[in-house]
Amino acid sequence: MTTLPLAPEQRTVYWTVTVHETYGSVHQSTGLHAASAVRQHYAFWSGRPSTAGIELTEHTLVQARTITTFEDLPGEDQATPLPDLPAGAHEVKRFFKFTRTLEACSLVGFGPTVLRTGDDVRHFYNWTVANQDRAQAVHVDVSPLRILDITLTHYTREIQLADLPDDFTASLMGQLEMDGLCLAPVHEHAGMYLRVPLADGSEITISGATAGGRGASSDAADDHGGWLAAWGDDNDTFVEVYRSRWGLTRAADTSALAAAVLKCAREHDGGPVLRDEPRRPHA
């Protein structure tokens, strides 16, 4: 078996600000990927006398990916069936795309980023193969090609200003996802924490905690109480992975947390990845 370095799920979080003015106009921002930008929008509009109300919406795009084969694609002239809309989801889409493995086991997309049906996949593959015989065609080795079956689910929820993460939390999520880890934000009455599932079935949880009883040094207006990361498995075994130390800036504290989480993840086979027996697909 060859392990492809591709997380089976990716999450993208962004926010929109909708402003209702007293004379009936409604303004909605574009997607804002930094919580600080949302706060700036909120501060600007809340200070205007014409503002009657402000709504904050959190958008989460969850992209689930599996490797499929030509045999499992929708048949000729068939539409691609959609999964049931999950609870709390706003919209769900499904499509296909090709990817290929390079010698260093890295992955790169190939061809169109969206192939809507099985017919689209077969047509593009057959067109690629047929064009190999043309004198001016660029030769493409189709043997490492894989078909990804992608489901994109769009979740939305109305939030309050206090529900926004700080930019260091957003930066942490982005950094860990870039290193192949999947993160699932969990919202509870006590606040938000992050779940990081690992390949061996265990998981790391990341939450807020005091740093040496006093909190980490903050270089932003909204004080940050530090981080606590713990590893656990199905046997109710828990091991502290990281706890903030007094005196660190938020940036240094977050970097140290990310390094500790990545080290723990590598010790437990890393994050979930797609596994595929390498073979040449056949149309």
mmCIF file of C-alpha atoms in Angstrom:
data_model
loop_
_atom_site.group_PDB
_atom_site.id
_atom_site.type_symbol
_atom_site.label_atom_id
_atom_site.label_comp_id
_atom_site.label_asym_id
_atom_site.label_seq_id
_atom_site.Cartn_x
_atom_site.Cartn_y
_atom_site.Cartn_z
ATOM 1 C CA MET A 1 0.000 0.000 0.000
ATOM 2 C CA THR A 2 1.178 3.499 -0.809
ATOM 3 C CA THR A 3 0.219 6.282 1.567
ATOM 4 C CA LEU A 4 -0.829 9.407 -0.265
ATOM 5 C CA PRO A 5 -0.122 12.581 1.753
ATOM 6 C CA LEU A 6 -3.637 13.904 1.366
ATOM 7 C CA ALA A 7 -5.928 14.662 4.288
ATOM 8 C CA PRO A 8 -9.420 13.254 3.682
ATOM 9 C CA GLU A 9 -11.018 16.456 4.929
ATOM 10 C CA GLN A 10 -10.247 20.157 4.733
ATOM 11 C CA ARG A 11 -12.056 22.970 6.506
ATOM 12 C CA THR A 12 -12.137 26.630 5.561
ATOM 13 C CA VAL A 13 -13.727 29.153 7.906
ATOM 14 C CA TYR A 14 -14.651 32.721 7.020
ATOM 15 C CA TRP A 15 -17.172 35.320 8.127
ATOM 16 C CA THR A 16 -19.551 37.850 6.617
ATOM 17 C CA VAL A 17 -20.919 41.027 8.178
ATOM 18 C CA THR A 18 -24.448 42.106 7.230
ATOM 19 C CA VAL A 19 -25.475 45.657 8.105
ATOM 20 C CA HIS A 20 -29.108 46.852 8.213
ATOM 21 C CA GLU A 21 -29.520 50.631 7.998
ATOM 22 C CA THR A 22 -32.423 52.634 9.364
ATOM 23 C CA TYR A 23 -33.637 53.678 5.907
ATOM 24 C CA GLY A 24 -33.860 50.075 4.655
ATOM 25 C CA SER A 25 -30.541 49.461 2.907
ATOM 26 C CA VAL A 26 -28.658 46.221 3.578
ATOM 27 C CA HIS A 27 -24.901 45.837 3.097
ATOM 28 C CA GLN A 28 -23.033 42.547 3.240
ATOM 29 C CA SER A 29 -19.266 42.211 3.268
ATOM 30 C CA THR A 30 -17.317 39.777 1.159
ATOM 31 C CA GLY A 31 -15.916 36.711 2.892
ATOM 32 C CA LEU A 32 -13.520 37.801 5.652
ATOM 33 C CA HIS A 33 -10.872 35.254 6.620
ATOM 34 C CA ALA A 34 -9.386 37.226 9.531
ATOM 35 C CA ALA A 35 -11.373 37.716 12.714
ATOM 36 C CA SER A 36 -9.690 41.090 13.193
ATOM 37 C CA ALA A 37 -11.209 42.257 9.891
ATOM 38 C CA VAL A 38 -14.656 41.272 11.174
ATOM 39 C CA ARG A 39 -14.090 43.292 14.334
ATOM 40 C CA GLN A 40 -12.972 46.292 12.284
ATOM 41 C CA HIS A 41 -16.120 46.091 10.150
ATOM 42 C CA TYR A 42 -18.260 45.770 13.264
ATOM 43 C CA ALA A 43 -16.599 48.745 14.951
ATOM 44 C CA PHE A 44 -16.964 50.903 11.839
ATOM 45 C CA TRP A 45 -20.660 50.194 11.302
ATOM 46 C CA SER A 46 -21.697 50.142 14.945
ATOM 47 C CA GLY A 47 -20.414 53.714 15.296
ATOM 48 C CA ARG A 48 -22.632 55.061 12.508
ATOM 49 C CA PRO A 49 -25.979 56.610 13.521
ATOM 50 C CA SER A 50 -27.672 55.123 10.450
ATOM 51 C CA THR A 51 -26.946 51.532 11.535
ATOM 52 C CA ALA A 52 -30.051 49.718 12.789
ATOM 53 C CA GLY A 53 -28.506 46.272 13.263
ATOM 54 C CA ILE A 54 -25.488 44.112 12.497
ATOM 55 C CA GLU A 55 -25.492 40.365 11.837
ATOM 56 C CA LEU A 56 -22.361 38.212 11.945
ATOM 57 C CA THR A 57 -22.370 34.896 10.079
ATOM 58 C CA GLU A 58 -19.721 32.207 10.340
ATOM 59 C CA HIS A 59 -19.256 30.095 7.210
ATOM 60 C CA THR A 60 -17.512 26.716 7.300
ATOM 61 C CA LEU A 61 -16.672 24.888 4.077
ATOM 62 C CA VAL A 62 -15.907 21.213 4.680
ATOM 63 C CA GLN A 63 -14.288 19.455 1.737
ATOM 64 C CA ALA A 64 -14.375 15.656 2.136
ATOM 65 C CA ARG A 65 -12.219 13.729 -0.328
ATOM 66 C CA THR A 66 -11.981 10.070 -1.223
ATOM 67 C CA ILE A 67 -10.134 8.239 -3.973
ATOM 68 C CA THR A 68 -12.480 6.522 -6.403
ATOM 69 C CA THR A 69 -12.236 4.515 -9.632
ATOM 70 C CA PHE A 70 -13.816 4.694 -13.063
ATOM 71 C CA GLU A 71 -16.002 1.729 -12.154
ATOM 72 C CA ASP A 72 -17.519 3.628 -9.219
ATOM 73 C CA LEU A 73 -18.312 6.822 -11.132
ATOM 74 C CA PRO A 74 -21.917 7.698 -12.069
ATOM 75 C CA GLY A 75 -22.923 5.955 -15.296
ATOM 76 C CA GLU A 76 -23.355 7.413 -18.747
ATOM 77 C CA ASP A 77 -25.779 10.362 -18.892
ATOM 78 C CA GLN A 78 -26.311 10.093 -15.127
ATOM 79 C CA ALA A 79 -26.231 13.098 -12.831
ATOM 80 C CA THR A 80 -23.906 12.916 -9.852
ATOM 81 C CA PRO A 81 -26.029 11.973 -6.806
ATOM 82 C CA LEU A 82 -25.730 14.270 -3.804
ATOM 83 C CA PRO A 83 -25.571 13.123 -0.196
ATOM 84 C CA ASP A 84 -28.316 14.175 2.179
ATOM 85 C CA LEU A 85 -27.911 17.688 3.526
ATOM 86 C CA PRO A 86 -26.337 17.298 6.994
ATOM 87 C CA ALA A 87 -27.919 18.962 9.998
ATOM 88 C CA GLY A 88 -26.970 22.629 10.146
ATOM 89 C CA ALA A 89 -25.654 22.657 6.571
ATOM 90 C CA HIS A 90 -26.648 25.354 4.107
ATOM 91 C CA GLU A 91 -25.633 23.624 0.864
ATOM 92 C CA VAL A 92 -23.839 20.508 -0.366
ATOM 93 C CA LYS A 93 -22.057 19.970 -3.690
ATOM 94 C CA ARG A 94 -20.254 16.990 -5.183
ATOM 95 C CA PHE A 95 -17.746 16.824 -8.021
ATOM 96 C CA PHE A 96 -14.619 15.033 -9.216
ATOM 97 C CA LYS A 97 -11.082 15.997 -10.155
ATOM 98 C CA PHE A 98 -7.828 14.304 -11.106
ATOM 99 C CA THR A 99 -4.671 14.370 -9.028
ATOM 100 C CA ARG A 100 -1.331 12.687 -9.553
ATOM 101 C CA THR A 101 1.528 11.602 -7.315
ATOM 102 C CA LEU A 102 5.047 12.819 -7.947
ATOM 103 C CA GLU A 103 8.290 11.008 -7.180
ATOM 104 C CA ALA A 104 8.569 12.757 -3.812
ATOM 105 C CA CYS A 105 5.034 11.470 -2.970
ATOM 106 C CA SER A 106 3.651 14.989 -3.161
ATOM 107 C CA LEU A 107 0.342 15.523 -4.917
ATOM 108 C CA VAL A 108 -0.548 17.975 -7.649
ATOM 109 C CA GLY A 109 -3.872 18.633 -9.298
ATOM 110 C CA PHE A 110 -4.223 17.728 -12.964
ATOM 111 C CA GLY A 111 -6.719 19.103 -15.446
ATOM 112 C CA PRO A 112 -9.957 20.885 -14.541
ATOM 113 C CA THR A 113 -10.523 21.513 -10.854
ATOM 114 C CA VAL A 114 -14.205 20.608 -11.183
ATOM 115 C CA LEU A 115 -15.575 17.681 -13.205
ATOM 116 C CA ARG A 116 -19.289 17.533 -12.468
ATOM 117 C CA THR A 117 -20.248 14.063 -13.728
ATOM 118 C CA GLY A 118 -18.794 10.673 -14.536
ATOM 119 C CA ASP A 119 -19.137 11.578 -18.217
ATOM 120 C CA ASP A 120 -16.954 14.651 -17.645
ATOM 121 C CA VAL A 121 -14.268 12.503 -15.984
ATOM 122 C CA ARG A 122 -14.264 9.869 -18.730
ATOM 123 C CA HIS A 123 -14.290 12.478 -21.501
ATOM 124 C CA PHE A 124 -11.311 14.376 -20.072
ATOM 125 C CA TYR A 125 -9.319 11.183 -19.481
ATOM 126 C CA ASN A 126 -10.026 9.809 -22.967
ATOM 127 C CA TRP A 127 -9.217 13.202 -24.522
ATOM 128 C CA THR A 128 -5.897 13.285 -22.646
ATOM 129 C CA VAL A 129 -4.968 9.776 -23.833
ATOM 130 C CA ALA A 130 -6.062 10.440 -27.424
ATOM 131 C CA ASN A 131 -3.968 13.609 -27.656
ATOM 132 C CA GLN A 132 -0.739 11.763 -26.800
ATOM 133 C CA ASP A 133 -0.355 10.821 -30.469
ATOM 134 C CA ARG A 134 -0.367 14.404 -31.701
ATOM 135 C CA ALA A 135 3.021 15.758 -32.713
ATOM 136 C CA GLN A 136 2.696 18.970 -30.715
ATOM 137 C CA ALA A 137 1.098 17.393 -27.650
ATOM 138 C CA VAL A 138 2.858 17.426 -24.289
ATOM 139 C CA HIS A 139 3.278 13.821 -23.164
ATOM 140 C CA VAL A 140 1.390 13.027 -19.980
ATOM 141 C CA ASP A 141 2.056 9.897 -17.963
ATOM 142 C CA VAL A 142 -1.454 8.868 -16.928
ATOM 143 C CA SER A 143 -0.297 5.996 -14.702
ATOM 144 C CA PRO A 144 -0.074 8.086 -11.494
ATOM 145 C CA LEU A 145 -3.471 9.708 -12.032
ATOM 146 C CA ARG A 146 -6.093 9.242 -9.321
ATOM 147 C CA ILE A 147 -9.710 10.361 -9.331
ATOM 148 C CA LEU A 148 -10.849 12.316 -6.285
ATOM 149 C CA ASP A 149 -14.515 12.219 -5.318
ATOM 150 C CA ILE A 150 -15.090 15.511 -3.499
ATOM 151 C CA THR A 151 -18.077 16.581 -1.418
ATOM 152 C CA LEU A 152 -18.204 20.249 -0.434
ATOM 153 C CA THR A 153 -20.557 21.073 2.444
ATOM 154 C CA HIS A 154 -21.320 24.673 3.388
ATOM 155 C CA TYR A 155 -22.330 25.283 7.006
ATOM 156 C CA THR A 156 -23.500 28.640 8.345
ATOM 157 C CA ARG A 157 -24.361 29.865 11.819
ATOM 158 C CA GLU A 158 -25.177 33.232 13.295
ATOM 159 C CA ILE A 159 -22.645 34.329 15.905
ATOM 160 C CA GLN A 160 -21.953 37.147 18.322
ATOM 161 C CA LEU A 161 -18.805 39.247 18.382
ATOM 162 C CA ALA A 162 -17.569 37.315 21.431
ATOM 163 C CA ASP A 163 -17.722 34.047 19.431
ATOM 164 C CA LEU A 164 -14.951 35.149 17.060
ATOM 165 C CA PRO A 165 -11.574 33.468 17.535
ATOM 166 C CA ASP A 166 -8.544 35.663 17.779
ATOM 167 C CA ASP A 167 -6.209 35.732 14.800
ATOM 168 C CA PHE A 168 -3.674 33.530 16.573
ATOM 169 C CA THR A 169 -6.237 30.724 16.847
ATOM 170 C CA ALA A 170 -7.021 31.125 13.147
ATOM 171 C CA SER A 171 -3.284 31.099 12.372
ATOM 172 C CA LEU A 172 -2.819 27.923 14.435
ATOM 173 C CA MET A 173 -5.611 26.165 12.541
ATOM 174 C CA GLY A 174 -4.156 27.174 9.198
ATOM 175 C CA GLN A 175 -0.638 26.057 10.129
ATOM 176 C CA LEU A 176 -1.714 22.623 11.354
ATOM 177 C CA GLU A 177 -3.914 22.057 8.305
ATOM 178 C CA MET A 178 -1.002 23.005 6.018
ATOM 179 C CA ASP A 179 0.993 20.243 7.727
ATOM 180 C CA GLY A 180 -1.702 17.688 6.904
ATOM 181 C CA LEU A 181 -3.693 17.638 10.133
ATOM 182 C CA CYS A 182 -7.478 17.843 10.181
ATOM 183 C CA LEU A 183 -9.032 20.133 12.772
ATOM 184 C CA ALA A 184 -12.636 20.123 13.926
ATOM 185 C CA PRO A 185 -13.699 23.186 15.939
ATOM 186 C CA VAL A 186 -16.158 22.163 18.660
ATOM 187 C CA HIS A 187 -18.420 24.859 20.098
ATOM 188 C CA GLU A 188 -19.750 24.293 23.598
ATOM 189 C CA HIS A 189 -21.191 26.482 26.330
ATOM 190 C CA ALA A 190 -17.785 26.603 27.995
ATOM 191 C CA GLY A 191 -16.188 27.895 24.793
ATOM 192 C CA MET A 192 -14.557 26.490 21.690
ATOM 193 C CA TYR A 193 -11.882 23.818 21.521
ATOM 194 C CA LEU A 194 -10.159 22.040 18.641
ATOM 195 C CA ARG A 195 -10.160 18.295 17.963
ATOM 196 C CA VAL A 196 -7.246 16.884 15.943
ATOM 197 C CA PRO A 197 -7.969 13.252 14.923
ATOM 198 C CA LEU A 198 -4.899 11.091 14.281
ATOM 199 C CA ALA A 199 -4.339 8.105 12.022
ATOM 200 C CA ASP A 200 -4.105 5.571 14.869
ATOM 201 C CA GLY A 201 -7.560 6.477 16.194
ATOM 202 C CA SER A 202 -6.392 8.744 19.003
ATOM 203 C CA GLU A 203 -6.838 12.508 19.036
ATOM 204 C CA ILE A 204 -5.379 15.732 20.368
ATOM 205 C CA THR A 205 -7.627 18.357 21.941
ATOM 206 C CA ILE A 206 -6.542 21.992 22.102
ATOM 207 C CA SER A 207 -8.258 24.413 24.442
ATOM 208 C CA GLY A 208 -7.598 27.571 26.416
ATOM 209 C CA ALA A 209 -5.761 27.338 29.729
ATOM 210 C CA THR A 210 -3.897 29.496 32.175
ATOM 211 C CA ALA A 211 -0.159 29.816 31.777
ATOM 212 C CA GLY A 212 1.565 29.230 35.059
ATOM 213 C CA GLY A 213 -1.616 30.372 36.785
ATOM 214 C CA ARG A 214 -1.357 33.868 35.311
ATOM 215 C CA GLY A 215 -1.812 33.634 31.536
ATOM 216 C CA ALA A 216 0.562 34.120 28.665
ATOM 217 C CA SER A 217 1.870 37.551 27.840
ATOM 218 C CA SER A 218 -0.455 39.236 25.359
ATOM 219 C CA ASP A 219 0.531 41.529 22.508
ATOM 220 C CA ALA A 220 -3.088 42.245 21.542
ATOM 221 C CA ALA A 221 -5.886 44.134 23.222
ATOM 222 C CA ASP A 222 -7.990 41.056 23.995
ATOM 223 C CA ASP A 223 -5.985 39.114 26.569
ATOM 224 C CA HIS A 224 -5.234 35.470 25.880
ATOM 225 C CA GLY A 225 -5.114 32.934 28.699
ATOM 226 C CA GLY A 226 -2.766 30.486 26.997
ATOM 227 C CA TRP A 227 -3.094 27.010 25.498
ATOM 228 C CA LEU A 228 -3.541 23.476 26.746
ATOM 229 C CA ALA A 229 -3.145 20.508 24.400
ATOM 230 C CA ALA A 230 -3.726 16.913 25.478
ATOM 231 C CA TRP A 231 -3.517 13.573 23.680
ATOM 232 C CA GLY A 232 -6.092 10.875 24.403
ATOM 233 C CA ASP A 233 -7.193 7.480 23.114
ATOM 234 C CA ASP A 234 -10.153 5.130 23.452
ATOM 235 C CA ASN A 235 -8.714 3.666 26.661
ATOM 236 C CA ASP A 236 -9.239 6.970 28.500
ATOM 237 C CA THR A 237 -5.495 7.581 28.521
ATOM 238 C CA PHE A 238 -4.632 11.285 28.504
ATOM 239 C CA VAL A 239 -1.204 12.865 28.205
ATOM 240 C CA GLU A 240 -0.504 16.593 28.341
ATOM 241 C CA VAL A 241 1.163 17.637 25.092
ATOM 242 C CA TYR A 242 1.580 21.348 25.714
ATOM 243 C CA ARG A 243 0.768 23.960 28.343
ATOM 244 C CA SER A 244 1.557 27.642 27.913
ATOM 245 C CA ARG A 245 4.430 29.053 29.921
ATOM 246 C CA TRP A 246 4.394 32.473 31.515
ATOM 247 C CA GLY A 247 6.330 35.182 29.692
ATOM 248 C CA LEU A 248 5.751 34.070 26.090
ATOM 249 C CA THR A 249 4.136 36.413 23.605
ATOM 250 C CA ARG A 250 1.039 35.078 21.914
ATOM 251 C CA ALA A 251 2.955 34.541 18.689
ATOM 252 C CA ALA A 252 5.731 32.549 20.390
ATOM 253 C CA ASP A 253 3.193 30.637 22.496
ATOM 254 C CA THR A 254 1.182 29.650 19.414
ATOM 255 C CA SER A 255 4.307 28.583 17.501
ATOM 256 C CA ALA A 256 5.436 26.424 20.411
ATOM 257 C CA LEU A 257 1.986 24.844 20.634
ATOM 258 C CA ALA A 258 1.957 24.035 16.905
ATOM 259 C CA ALA A 259 5.399 22.414 17.140
ATOM 260 C CA ALA A 260 4.333 20.271 20.120
ATOM 261 C CA VAL A 261 1.125 19.155 18.397
ATOM 262 C CA LEU A 262 2.971 18.249 15.182
ATOM 263 C CA LYS A 263 5.563 16.266 17.143
ATOM 264 C CA CYS A 264 2.831 14.323 18.944
ATOM 265 C CA ALA A 265 0.983 13.727 15.678
ATOM 266 C CA ARG A 266 4.086 12.242 14.040
ATOM 267 C CA GLU A 267 4.481 9.887 16.995
ATOM 268 C CA HIS A 268 0.968 8.594 16.314
ATOM 269 C CA ASP A 269 1.224 8.117 12.531
ATOM 270 C CA GLY A 270 0.327 11.712 11.706
ATOM 271 C CA GLY A 271 -3.063 12.921 10.662
ATOM 272 C CA PRO A 272 -5.603 10.879 8.704
ATOM 273 C CA VAL A 273 -4.534 10.379 5.093
ATOM 274 C CA LEU A 274 -6.058 8.771 2.035
ATOM 275 C CA ARG A 275 -4.603 5.364 1.242
ATOM 276 C CA ASP A 276 -4.639 3.915 -2.227
ATOM 277 C CA GLU A 277 -3.129 0.916 -3.960
ATOM 278 C CA PRO A 278 -1.314 2.485 -6.916
ATOM 279 C CA ARG A 279 -2.710 1.358 -10.241
ATOM 280 C CA ARG A 280 -3.379 2.799 -13.647
ATOM 281 C CA PRO A 281 -7.055 3.710 -14.056
ATOM 282 C CA HIS A 282 -8.832 2.240 -17.041
ATOM 283 C CA ALA A 283 -11.585 4.042 -18.929
#
